[in-house]
CSV table of C-alpha atoms in Angstrom, one decimal:
chain,number,residue,atom,x,y,z
A,1,MET,CA,0.0,0.0,0.0
A,2,ARG,CA,2.8,2.4,0.8
A,3,SER,CA,4.4,1.8,-2.6
A,4,LEU,CA,1.1,2.6,-4.3
A,5,ALA,CA,0.7,5.8,-2.3
A,6,LEU,CA,4.2,6.8,-3.3
A,7,SER,CA,3.6,6.1,-6.9
A,8,ALA,CA,0.4,8.2,-6.8
A,9,ALA,CA,2.3,11.0,-5.2
A,10,LEU,CA,5.0,10.9,-7.9
A,11,VAL,CA,2.4,10.9,-10.7
A,12,ALA,CA,0.7,13.9,-9.1
A,13,LEU,CA,4.0,15.8,-9.0
A,14,THR,CA,4.4,15.3,-12.8
A,15,LEU,CA,1.0,16.7,-13.7
A,16,PRO,CA,0.7,20.3,-14.8
A,17,ALA,CA,-1.0,23.0,-12.8
A,18,THR,CA,-4.6,23.8,-13.6
A,19,ALA,CA,-4.8,25.7,-16.9
A,20,GLN,CA,-4.9,29.5,-16.5
A,21,VAL,CA,-7.6,31.4,-18.3
A,22,SER,CA,-5.2,34.1,-19.7
A,23,LEU,CA,-4.8,35.0,-23.3
A,24,SER,CA,-1.4,36.5,-22.6
A,25,GLY,CA,-0.1,33.2,-21.3
A,26,ALA,CA,-0.2,31.5,-24.8
A,27,ASP,CA,2.3,32.0,-27.6
A,28,LYS,CA,1.2,33.4,-31.0
A,29,ASP,CA,1.7,30.3,-33.2
A,30,THR,CA,0.2,27.4,-35.1
A,31,TYR,CA,-1.5,24.8,-33.0
A,32,SER,CA,-2.7,21.3,-34.0
A,33,LEU,CA,-5.5,19.3,-32.5
A,34,GLU,CA,-4.4,17.1,-29.7
A,35,LYS,CA,-6.5,14.1,-30.7
A,36,ASN,CA,-6.3,12.3,-27.4
A,37,HIS,CA,-8.2,15.1,-25.8
A,38,ALA,CA,-10.7,16.2,-28.4
A,39,PHE,CA,-14.4,15.4,-28.6
A,40,LEU,CA,-16.9,16.3,-31.3
A,41,THR,CA,-20.6,15.3,-31.3
A,42,TRP,CA,-23.8,15.9,-33.2
A,43,SER,CA,-27.3,15.7,-31.7
A,44,VAL,CA,-30.8,15.7,-33.1
A,45,VAL,CA,-34.2,15.5,-31.4
A,46,HIS,CA,-35.7,12.1,-31.9
A,47,MET,CA,-39.5,11.8,-32.1
A,48,GLY,CA,-39.7,15.1,-30.2
A,49,ILE,CA,-38.9,13.4,-26.9
A,50,SER,CA,-35.1,12.8,-26.6
A,51,ASP,CA,-31.7,14.0,-27.8
A,52,TYR,CA,-29.9,11.4,-30.0
A,53,THR,CA,-26.2,12.0,-29.8
A,54,VAL,CA,-23.4,10.6,-31.9
A,55,ASN,CA,-19.6,11.0,-31.7
A,56,PHE,CA,-17.3,11.7,-34.6
A,57,THR,CA,-14.2,9.6,-34.1
A,58,ASP,CA,-11.9,10.8,-36.8
A,59,PHE,CA,-11.3,14.6,-37.2
A,60,ASP,CA,-8.5,17.0,-37.3
A,61,ALA,CA,-7.9,20.8,-37.0
A,62,THR,CA,-5.2,23.4,-37.4
A,63,LEU,CA,-5.4,26.6,-35.5
A,64,ASP,CA,-3.4,29.8,-36.1
A,65,PHE,CA,-3.8,31.5,-32.7
A,66,ASP,CA,-3.0,35.1,-31.9
A,67,PRO,CA,-3.6,35.8,-28.1
A,68,ASP,CA,-2.9,39.5,-28.7
A,69,ASN,CA,-5.6,39.7,-31.3
A,70,PRO,CA,-7.8,36.6,-30.9
A,71,THR,CA,-10.3,37.8,-33.5
A,72,ALA,CA,-7.6,37.5,-36.1
A,73,SER,CA,-7.1,33.8,-35.3
A,74,THR,CA,-8.1,31.2,-38.0
A,75,ILE,CA,-8.9,27.5,-37.9
A,76,GLU,CA,-9.5,24.8,-40.5
A,77,VAL,CA,-11.3,21.6,-39.5
A,78,THR,CA,-11.7,18.3,-41.4
A,79,ILE,CA,-14.0,15.5,-40.4
A,80,ASN,CA,-14.3,12.0,-41.7
A,81,PRO,CA,-18.1,11.3,-42.1
A,82,LEU,CA,-17.5,7.6,-42.2
A,83,ALA,CA,-16.1,7.5,-38.7
A,84,ILE,CA,-18.8,7.7,-36.0
A,85,GLU,CA,-19.7,6.0,-32.8
A,86,THR,CA,-23.3,5.4,-31.8
A,87,ASN,CA,-24.7,3.9,-28.6
A,88,TYR,CA,-26.4,1.0,-30.4
A,89,PRO,CA,-26.5,-1.8,-27.9
A,90,ASP,CA,-26.4,-4.8,-30.3
A,91,PRO,CA,-22.8,-5.2,-31.7
A,92,GLU,CA,-23.9,-6.7,-35.0
A,93,ARG,CA,-26.8,-4.3,-35.6
A,94,LYS,CA,-24.5,-1.4,-34.4
A,95,VAL,CA,-22.2,-1.9,-37.5
A,96,GLU,CA,-25.2,-2.1,-39.8
A,97,TRP,CA,-26.8,1.0,-38.3
A,98,GLU,CA,-23.6,3.1,-38.4
A,99,ASP,CA,-23.0,2.0,-42.0
A,100,LYS,CA,-26.6,3.2,-42.8
A,101,LEU,CA,-25.8,6.6,-41.3
A,102,THR,CA,-22.5,7.1,-42.9
A,103,LYS,CA,-22.7,5.3,-46.3
A,104,GLY,CA,-25.2,5.5,-49.1
A,105,GLY,CA,-27.4,8.5,-50.0
A,106,SER,CA,-29.8,8.5,-47.1
A,107,TYR,CA,-27.6,10.4,-44.5
A,108,PHE,CA,-23.9,11.3,-44.6
A,109,ASN,CA,-23.1,9.7,-48.0
A,110,GLY,CA,-19.5,9.5,-46.9
A,111,GLU,CA,-18.4,7.3,-49.8
A,112,GLU,CA,-19.3,10.0,-52.3
A,113,PHE,CA,-18.4,12.9,-50.1
A,114,PRO,CA,-15.5,11.6,-47.9
A,115,GLU,CA,-14.8,14.9,-46.1
A,116,ILE,CA,-16.7,17.4,-44.0
A,117,LYS,CA,-14.8,20.7,-43.8
A,118,PHE,CA,-15.0,23.9,-41.9
A,119,VAL,CA,-12.9,26.9,-42.8
A,120,SER,CA,-13.2,30.0,-40.6
A,121,THR,CA,-13.8,33.4,-42.2
A,122,GLY,CA,-13.9,35.7,-39.2
A,123,ALA,CA,-14.4,36.1,-35.5
A,124,THR,CA,-15.8,38.6,-33.0
A,125,ALA,CA,-15.3,38.9,-29.2
A,126,THR,CA,-18.4,38.6,-27.0
A,127,GLY,CA,-16.5,38.6,-23.7
A,128,GLU,CA,-13.0,38.4,-22.2
A,129,PHE,CA,-12.7,34.7,-23.1
A,130,THR,CA,-15.8,34.1,-25.4
A,131,GLY,CA,-16.5,34.9,-29.0
A,132,GLN,CA,-18.3,33.9,-32.1
A,133,LEU,CA,-16.5,32.2,-35.0
A,134,THR,CA,-17.9,32.4,-38.5
A,135,GLY,CA,-16.9,30.1,-41.3
A,136,ASP,CA,-17.9,28.0,-44.3
A,137,LEU,CA,-19.1,24.4,-43.6
A,138,THR,CA,-19.0,22.0,-46.6
A,139,PHE,CA,-21.1,18.9,-46.2
A,140,LEU,CA,-22.7,16.7,-48.9
A,141,GLY,CA,-21.0,18.9,-51.5
A,142,VAL,CA,-22.9,22.0,-50.3
A,143,THR,CA,-21.2,24.9,-48.6
A,144,ASN,CA,-23.0,27.3,-46.2
A,145,PRO,CA,-21.9,29.8,-43.7
A,146,VAL,CA,-22.2,28.9,-40.0
A,147,THR,CA,-21.5,30.7,-36.7
A,148,LEU,CA,-20.1,29.0,-33.6
A,149,ASP,CA,-20.1,30.2,-30.0
A,150,VAL,CA,-16.6,29.7,-28.6
A,151,THR,CA,-15.1,29.7,-25.1
A,152,TYR,CA,-11.4,29.9,-24.5
A,153,ASN,CA,-10.6,27.6,-21.5
A,154,GLY,CA,-6.9,28.6,-20.9
A,155,VAL,CA,-3.3,27.5,-21.5
A,156,THR,CA,-1.1,25.0,-19.7
A,157,ASN,CA,2.3,23.3,-20.3
A,158,ALA,CA,2.1,19.5,-19.9
A,159,PRO,CA,5.6,18.1,-19.0
A,160,TRP,CA,5.3,15.4,-21.6
A,161,PHE,CA,5.1,18.1,-24.3
A,162,GLY,CA,8.1,20.0,-23.1
A,163,GLN,CA,7.7,23.8,-23.4
A,164,ARG,CA,5.0,23.7,-26.0
A,165,ASP,CA,1.7,25.4,-25.0
A,166,LEU,CA,-1.5,23.5,-24.8
A,167,ILE,CA,-4.7,25.5,-25.1
A,168,GLY,CA,-8.3,24.5,-24.8
A,169,PHE,CA,-11.6,25.5,-26.3
A,170,ASN,CA,-15.3,24.7,-26.2
A,171,ALA,CA,-17.5,25.4,-29.2
A,172,SER,CA,-21.1,24.8,-30.3
A,173,THR,CA,-23.6,25.7,-32.9
A,174,THR,CA,-27.0,24.7,-34.1
A,175,LEU,CA,-27.5,23.9,-37.8
A,176,ASP,CA,-30.5,23.3,-40.0
A,177,ARG,CA,-29.5,20.1,-41.8
A,178,THR,CA,-31.9,20.7,-44.7
A,179,ALA,CA,-29.7,23.6,-45.8
A,180,TRP,CA,-27.2,21.0,-46.8
A,181,GLY,CA,-29.8,18.9,-48.5
A,182,LEU,CA,-30.2,16.3,-45.7
A,183,THR,CA,-34.0,15.8,-45.5
A,184,THR,CA,-34.2,12.1,-44.5
A,185,ASN,CA,-36.8,11.2,-41.8
A,186,LYS,CA,-38.1,14.7,-41.3
A,187,SER,CA,-41.2,13.2,-39.5
A,188,SER,CA,-39.1,11.7,-36.7
A,189,VAL,CA,-35.8,13.6,-36.7
A,190,SER,CA,-35.4,17.3,-36.1
A,191,ASN,CA,-34.1,19.6,-38.8
A,192,ASP,CA,-31.9,21.3,-36.1
A,193,VAL,CA,-28.6,19.6,-35.4
A,194,VAL,CA,-26.6,20.6,-32.4
A,195,ILE,CA,-22.8,20.4,-32.9
A,196,GLU,CA,-20.6,20.5,-29.8
A,197,PHE,CA,-16.8,20.4,-29.5
A,198,SER,CA,-14.4,20.4,-26.5
A,199,GLY,CA,-10.7,19.9,-27.0
A,200,GLU,CA,-7.1,20.8,-26.8
A,201,PHE,CA,-4.7,22.2,-29.3
A,202,LEU,CA,-0.9,21.7,-29.0
A,203,GLN,CA,1.6,24.2,-30.2
A,204,ASP,CA,3.5,22.9,-33.2
A,205,ASP,CA,7.2,22.1,-32.9
């Protein structure tokens, strides 16, 4: 027991301090998504009585971040529409269901359109650490402007990344899926789709 306690203490000593919510603490640089700590979901209302939520499991992003002028920061995000994770309980039917969502022409049609892409076009500050990010979202071959609500969560320096900064953000938006031509099951699935992101970005070498 003593050795376990000592090991826990040593691990605790190696962990970074809590991230500081300070724009000035981060370097102006290019940051890449730290995929081990990044989460992206979409949710629709099912039958008017519950939120059906699905995880994207393969996505990437590159952020050019300027802490002195955060509204000048830019980001580009790519998402693999074939890579999702549902909460379907039956393992065999789960594969079938996820294939139905991602392949073919009914939903994501990921074989014909193998990439969902977001490219920022501008940003405005709404508070000291909050803002709105505008950009173009391309899905099913259609590009439309979208606006995301963004919160900057702070900066830290994890010892396993050396001196490189690690910064965190939350972002969310609500889209009308029909604007991208996705009109399947309108009688049972809401047109509105809630997109939510929480993740970390690591300063490039």
